[in-house]
Amino acid sequence: MSSSRDDFGIAFRSALLQRGAAQKFSLISLIFVASILFFLDVFGFGFMKPVRSIINDGVYRVSLVASSPSRFLPDLTEGIKGFLAIKSENERLKKEIEIFKQKELNVEYLLNQNKNLKKILDSEDTYLKKENILLSKVLIDKSSPYLKSIIINKGTSSGILKGMAVLDKEYLIGRVVETNYLSSRVLLLNDLNSRIPVTFGEDGIQAILKGTSGTKPVLEYLPEDYEIEEGIDVFTSGKDNIFLPGSPIGTTTLDGKVKLFSEPSQLSFVKIDISQELGKEF
Amino acid sequence: MIKNPINKIINLGPLILLYYLSISEIDSHFENYFEILSFNIQLIIIYFWMLKRPELLGSGHIFFSGLINDVVMGFPLGLSSLSYLVISLVATYVKNMTVNTRITTDWFTFFIAIFFSNLIFYILVSNFSELTVSITEISYNTFFTLIFFPFFWFLFNFYNSMITSGKNA
C-alpha cells in the first residue's frame, strides 16, 4: 500500500519537475507562470492593460492571415455547389418571389405597426445619422462553445469605446466589450454574458434579452402571466442609456426566445454607433 | 541532406497543428449542425503527443499556444495555458507510470485529464473572472472531446508510425 503511494509520489514529482531532451521548462514552472499571468490579467493591474492591448492587436492580425486559407476554401466549395445547383436555386427564387408578393400585401399593416412602434419609442432618437456610424470589418469570428464574440478592425484610434452598439445593416448584433488601439472585441447578443433591455408589441412590453450561448437569446423579466406570441418584432428600448431606442433585434418565438434578424455566424462587415459621448465609461 | 529538413518539418506536424488551431478561425464548434456539438482538438493533440512523443511538442510551446488561444478567444491570459498544462501533467504522469498503453487505457486516462483540465478552467473562470460560462456547455464539450478521442488516436497513431518508421529507415 505504502509502496504504491510512494510510486505515485515519485511519478507525480517526476512529471512536474522533469525536463526531457527537448524540454526547456519544467511543467511546474510553466504552471506557476501561467497562474501569475492569469491573476495579473484578471485583477486588472495597470500595466497589464496596454500589454494585453498590444498582444491582442498583434495576435488578431496574425490570426487574420492564418485564417485566410480557411476562408478561401469554403468560398471555393460554395462556388462549385452554387454552379451545380442553379436549377434548384432558380426554383427557390421563384418560390421566394411568390412569398414576397404575399408579403407585399402586408406592407400597409407593417407600416402602421411601424408608426405605432415609433410612437412607443419616442422615435426622434431612433434613426442613426450617417455621421455617427463607423463601418468596420470582422477580423475574426472564431466560434467558441463558451463565448460568442467577434473581433473587428477598428479600435480606440477610430473613436471606439467600450459599450458602443454594433449593428449588422440596421439590426443590433451586440456591443463592444474590449477595445485595443487597432481592434475591438464585440460581445454578441447570443452570448451568455449579454443582457439588453428590449421592448416589443403594440403595448410596448419591456423585457431583458439574455444570451443563452445558443443561437436564440431568451426574453426575461416579462410581465406576470404574459404569454408570448410568435413573430412579434423586438427592438431595443434604450432604457439603459447605452443603446438608442428602436434598433431592431429579432422576432419572438413561442418558447420565449428571439430569433435574431442577423445571423451571428455570417458577419463580414458591421456598423458601430459612435454617437455616444467620448470618454463615457460603461 | 534533403531528407533531414523534410523529416524535421514532418516531426513539427503536431506542433504546427496545435499553433494553427489556436491562432486561426478554424473551430470545432458545429452549432449550425448540432447546437451542443463542440470538442477541443487541442486537448487531444496535447494529450496524445505528450503521451507518445513529448519531445515533439514541448511544454513551452504548449504554454505559448495556450496564451494565443486566450487572446483569440477573449479569455484571461494564462487560462488556456493552465488547462493545457494540466493535460500535459496527467499525460506525463501516465507515461512515467506505464510501459505500453492501448487505446482503452489511453481513453480512460484522457478522461481523467480532461476532467481535471476543464474543472480547473471552470473554477478559475467562474470564481476569478467577470465572464460567465455555462457548466452544461463545458460538460458537452468534455463529453464530445472524449467521444472523438479514439478517432484522433488512430489518426495520430498512424502519423506517429509514419514518422517513426521514417526515422528508423
PDB file of C-alpha atoms in Angstrom, chain B residues 9-135:
ATOM      1  CA  ILE B   9       9.054  19.524 -40.891  1.00  0.00           C
ATOM      2  CA  ILE B  10       7.101  16.251 -40.634  1.00  0.00           C
ATOM      3  CA  ASN B  11       8.135  15.969 -36.991  1.00  0.00           C
ATOM      4  CA  LEU B  12       6.899  19.514 -36.424  1.00  0.00           C
ATOM      5  CA  GLY B  13       3.423  18.496 -37.712  1.00  0.00           C
ATOM      6  CA  PRO B  14       1.683  18.193 -34.313  1.00  0.00           C
ATOM      7  CA  LEU B  15       3.213  21.460 -33.080  1.00  0.00           C
ATOM      8  CA  ILE B  16       2.231  23.341 -36.247  1.00  0.00           C
ATOM      9  CA  LEU B  17      -1.298  21.922 -35.983  1.00  0.00           C
ATOM     10  CA  LEU B  18      -1.527  22.979 -32.331  1.00  0.00           C
ATOM     11  CA  TYR B  19      -0.424  26.536 -33.077  1.00  0.00           C
ATOM     12  CA  TYR B  20      -2.603  26.750 -36.177  1.00  0.00           C
ATOM     13  CA  LEU B  21      -5.723  25.621 -34.303  1.00  0.00           C
ATOM     14  CA  SER B  22      -5.009  28.144 -31.562  1.00  0.00           C
ATOM     15  CA  ILE B  23      -4.475  31.133 -33.810  1.00  0.00           C
ATOM     16  CA  SER B  24      -6.758  30.520 -36.784  1.00  0.00           C
ATOM     17  CA  GLU B  25     -10.514  30.852 -37.119  1.00  0.00           C
ATOM     18  CA  ILE B  26     -10.875  27.096 -37.556  1.00  0.00           C
ATOM     19  CA  ASP B  27     -13.018  25.828 -34.739  1.00  0.00           C
ATOM     20  CA  SER B  28     -14.606  22.600 -33.713  1.00  0.00           C
ATOM     21  CA  HIS B  29     -17.938  24.067 -32.678  1.00  0.00           C
ATOM     22  CA  PHE B  30     -20.669  22.925 -35.041  1.00  0.00           C
ATOM     23  CA  GLU B  31     -23.627  24.864 -33.662  1.00  0.00           C
ATOM     24  CA  ASN B  32     -25.178  25.264 -37.114  1.00  0.00           C
ATOM     25  CA  TYR B  33     -25.483  21.490 -37.495  1.00  0.00           C
ATOM     26  CA  PHE B  34     -25.991  20.329 -33.920  1.00  0.00           C
ATOM     27  CA  GLU B  35     -26.157  23.035 -31.274  1.00  0.00           C
ATOM     28  CA  ILE B  36     -24.403  21.153 -28.490  1.00  0.00           C
ATOM     29  CA  LEU B  37     -21.684  19.609 -30.657  1.00  0.00           C
ATOM     30  CA  SER B  38     -18.295  21.057 -29.820  1.00  0.00           C
ATOM     31  CA  PHE B  39     -14.984  19.453 -28.998  1.00  0.00           C
ATOM     32  CA  ASN B  40     -11.485  20.584 -28.210  1.00  0.00           C
ATOM     33  CA  ILE B  41      -8.924  19.152 -30.624  1.00  0.00           C
ATOM     34  CA  GLN B  42      -6.074  20.989 -28.899  1.00  0.00           C
ATOM     35  CA  LEU B  43      -6.581  18.909 -25.751  1.00  0.00           C
ATOM     36  CA  ILE B  44      -6.471  15.684 -27.775  1.00  0.00           C
ATOM     37  CA  ILE B  45      -3.309  16.770 -29.608  1.00  0.00           C
ATOM     38  CA  ILE B  46      -1.550  17.742 -26.384  1.00  0.00           C
ATOM     39  CA  TYR B  47      -2.553  14.571 -24.539  1.00  0.00           C
ATOM     40  CA  PHE B  48      -1.694  12.177 -27.344  1.00  0.00           C
ATOM     41  CA  TRP B  49       1.672  13.653 -28.253  1.00  0.00           C
ATOM     42  CA  MET B  50       2.777  14.265 -24.659  1.00  0.00           C
ATOM     43  CA  LEU B  51       1.979  10.623 -24.030  1.00  0.00           C
ATOM     44  CA  LYS B  52       3.641   9.184 -27.132  1.00  0.00           C
ATOM     45  CA  ARG B  53       6.332  11.644 -28.247  1.00  0.00           C
ATOM     46  CA  PRO B  54       6.692  14.514 -25.733  1.00  0.00           C
ATOM     47  CA  GLU B  55       9.823  15.742 -27.499  1.00  0.00           C
ATOM     48  CA  LEU B  56       7.680  16.798 -30.499  1.00  0.00           C
ATOM     49  CA  LEU B  57       5.599  19.336 -28.567  1.00  0.00           C
ATOM     50  CA  GLY B  58       7.481  20.739 -25.588  1.00  0.00           C
ATOM     51  CA  SER B  59       5.888  22.336 -22.541  1.00  0.00           C
ATOM     52  CA  GLY B  60       6.971  25.843 -23.543  1.00  0.00           C
ATOM     53  CA  HIS B  61       5.125  25.592 -26.853  1.00  0.00           C
ATOM     54  CA  ILE B  62       2.031  24.227 -25.103  1.00  0.00           C
ATOM     55  CA  PHE B  63       2.131  27.179 -22.711  1.00  0.00           C
ATOM     56  CA  PHE B  64       2.567  29.641 -25.565  1.00  0.00           C
ATOM     57  CA  SER B  65      -0.212  28.146 -27.704  1.00  0.00           C
ATOM     58  CA  GLY B  66      -2.484  28.445 -24.658  1.00  0.00           C
ATOM     59  CA  LEU B  67      -1.678  32.160 -24.412  1.00  0.00           C
ATOM     60  CA  ILE B  68      -2.508  32.637 -28.106  1.00  0.00           C
ATOM     61  CA  ASN B  69      -5.770  30.755 -27.646  1.00  0.00           C
ATOM     62  CA  ASP B  70      -6.675  33.036 -24.716  1.00  0.00           C
ATOM     63  CA  VAL B  71      -6.102  36.159 -26.812  1.00  0.00           C
ATOM     64  CA  VAL B  72      -8.142  34.856 -29.765  1.00  0.00           C
ATOM     65  CA  MET B  73     -10.979  33.547 -27.593  1.00  0.00           C
ATOM     66  CA  GLY B  74     -11.058  36.534 -25.231  1.00  0.00           C
ATOM     67  CA  PHE B  75     -10.258  34.601 -22.055  1.00  0.00           C
ATOM     68  CA  PRO B  76      -7.987  35.974 -19.307  1.00  0.00           C
ATOM     69  CA  LEU B  77      -4.318  35.363 -20.191  1.00  0.00           C
ATOM     70  CA  GLY B  78      -2.931  32.091 -18.838  1.00  0.00           C
ATOM     71  CA  LEU B  79      -6.272  30.299 -18.515  1.00  0.00           C
ATOM     72  CA  SER B  80      -5.935  28.003 -21.548  1.00  0.00           C
ATOM     73  CA  SER B  81      -2.223  27.573 -20.773  1.00  0.00           C
ATOM     74  CA  LEU B  82      -3.108  26.242 -17.328  1.00  0.00           C
ATOM     75  CA  SER B  83      -5.743  23.991 -18.817  1.00  0.00           C
ATOM     76  CA  TYR B  84      -3.276  22.639 -21.410  1.00  0.00           C
ATOM     77  CA  LEU B  85      -0.508  22.192 -18.841  1.00  0.00           C
ATOM     78  CA  VAL B  86      -2.805  20.124 -16.619  1.00  0.00           C
ATOM     79  CA  ILE B  87      -3.408  17.828 -19.596  1.00  0.00           C
ATOM     80  CA  SER B  88       0.364  17.616 -20.124  1.00  0.00           C
ATOM     81  CA  LEU B  89       0.887  16.861 -16.442  1.00  0.00           C
ATOM     82  CA  VAL B  90      -1.532  13.915 -16.489  1.00  0.00           C
ATOM     83  CA  ALA B  91      -0.052  12.643 -19.770  1.00  0.00           C
ATOM     84  CA  THR B  92       3.496  12.828 -18.387  1.00  0.00           C
ATOM     85  CA  TYR B  93       2.401  11.086 -15.200  1.00  0.00           C
ATOM     86  CA  VAL B  94       0.720   8.287 -17.175  1.00  0.00           C
ATOM     87  CA  LYS B  95       3.814   7.994 -19.367  1.00  0.00           C
ATOM     88  CA  ASN B  96       6.026   7.652 -16.283  1.00  0.00           C
ATOM     89  CA  MET B  97       3.759   5.036 -14.709  1.00  0.00           C
ATOM     90  CA  THR B  98       3.085   2.806 -17.701  1.00  0.00           C
ATOM     91  CA  VAL B  99       5.252   0.906 -20.132  1.00  0.00           C
ATOM     92  CA  ASN B 100       2.938   0.101 -23.009  1.00  0.00           C
ATOM     93  CA  THR B 101      -0.568   1.503 -23.419  1.00  0.00           C
ATOM     94  CA  ARG B 102      -3.560   0.554 -25.536  1.00  0.00           C
ATOM     95  CA  ILE B 103      -6.352   2.746 -26.828  1.00  0.00           C
ATOM     96  CA  THR B 104      -8.644   1.762 -23.942  1.00  0.00           C
ATOM     97  CA  THR B 105      -6.153   2.786 -21.262  1.00  0.00           C
ATOM     98  CA  ASP B 106      -5.321   5.985 -23.135  1.00  0.00           C
ATOM     99  CA  TRP B 107      -9.016   6.748 -23.473  1.00  0.00           C
ATOM    100  CA  PHE B 108      -9.658   6.251 -19.777  1.00  0.00           C
ATOM    101  CA  THR B 109      -6.667   8.310 -18.662  1.00  0.00           C
ATOM    102  CA  PHE B 110      -7.625  11.011 -21.167  1.00  0.00           C
ATOM    103  CA  PHE B 111     -10.995  11.241 -19.421  1.00  0.00           C
ATOM    104  CA  ILE B 112      -9.206  11.927 -16.118  1.00  0.00           C
ATOM    105  CA  ALA B 113      -7.006  14.510 -17.846  1.00  0.00           C
ATOM    106  CA  ILE B 114      -9.840  16.497 -19.466  1.00  0.00           C
ATOM    107  CA  PHE B 115     -11.934  16.230 -16.331  1.00  0.00           C
ATOM    108  CA  PHE B 116      -9.262  17.968 -14.255  1.00  0.00           C
ATOM    109  CA  SER B 117      -8.369  20.361 -17.063  1.00  0.00           C
ATOM    110  CA  ASN B 118     -11.938  21.550 -17.614  1.00  0.00           C
ATOM    111  CA  LEU B 119     -12.626  21.591 -13.871  1.00  0.00           C
ATOM    112  CA  ILE B 120      -9.732  23.985 -13.320  1.00  0.00           C
ATOM    113  CA  PHE B 121     -10.900  26.038 -16.316  1.00  0.00           C
ATOM    114  CA  TYR B 122     -14.419  26.315 -14.887  1.00  0.00           C
ATOM    115  CA  ILE B 123     -13.304  27.064 -11.320  1.00  0.00           C
ATOM    116  CA  LEU B 124     -10.954  29.836 -12.464  1.00  0.00           C
ATOM    117  CA  VAL B 125     -13.436  31.435 -14.864  1.00  0.00           C
ATOM    118  CA  SER B 126     -16.419  31.332 -12.537  1.00  0.00           C
ATOM    119  CA  ASN B 127     -14.568  32.446  -9.394  1.00  0.00           C
ATOM    120  CA  PHE B 128     -11.976  34.917 -10.588  1.00  0.00           C
ATOM    121  CA  SER B 129     -13.114  36.457 -13.876  1.00  0.00           C
ATOM    122  CA  GLU B 130     -16.151  38.527 -14.855  1.00  0.00           C
ATOM    123  CA  LEU B 131     -17.054  36.041 -17.569  1.00  0.00           C
ATOM    124  CA  THR B 132     -19.896  33.600 -17.238  1.00  0.00           C
ATOM    125  CA  VAL B 133     -19.538  30.191 -18.794  1.00  0.00           C
ATOM    126  CA  SER B 134     -22.170  27.506 -18.727  1.00  0.00           C
ATOM    127  CA  ILE B 135     -21.189  24.296 -16.979  1.00  0.00           C
TER     128      ILE B 135
END
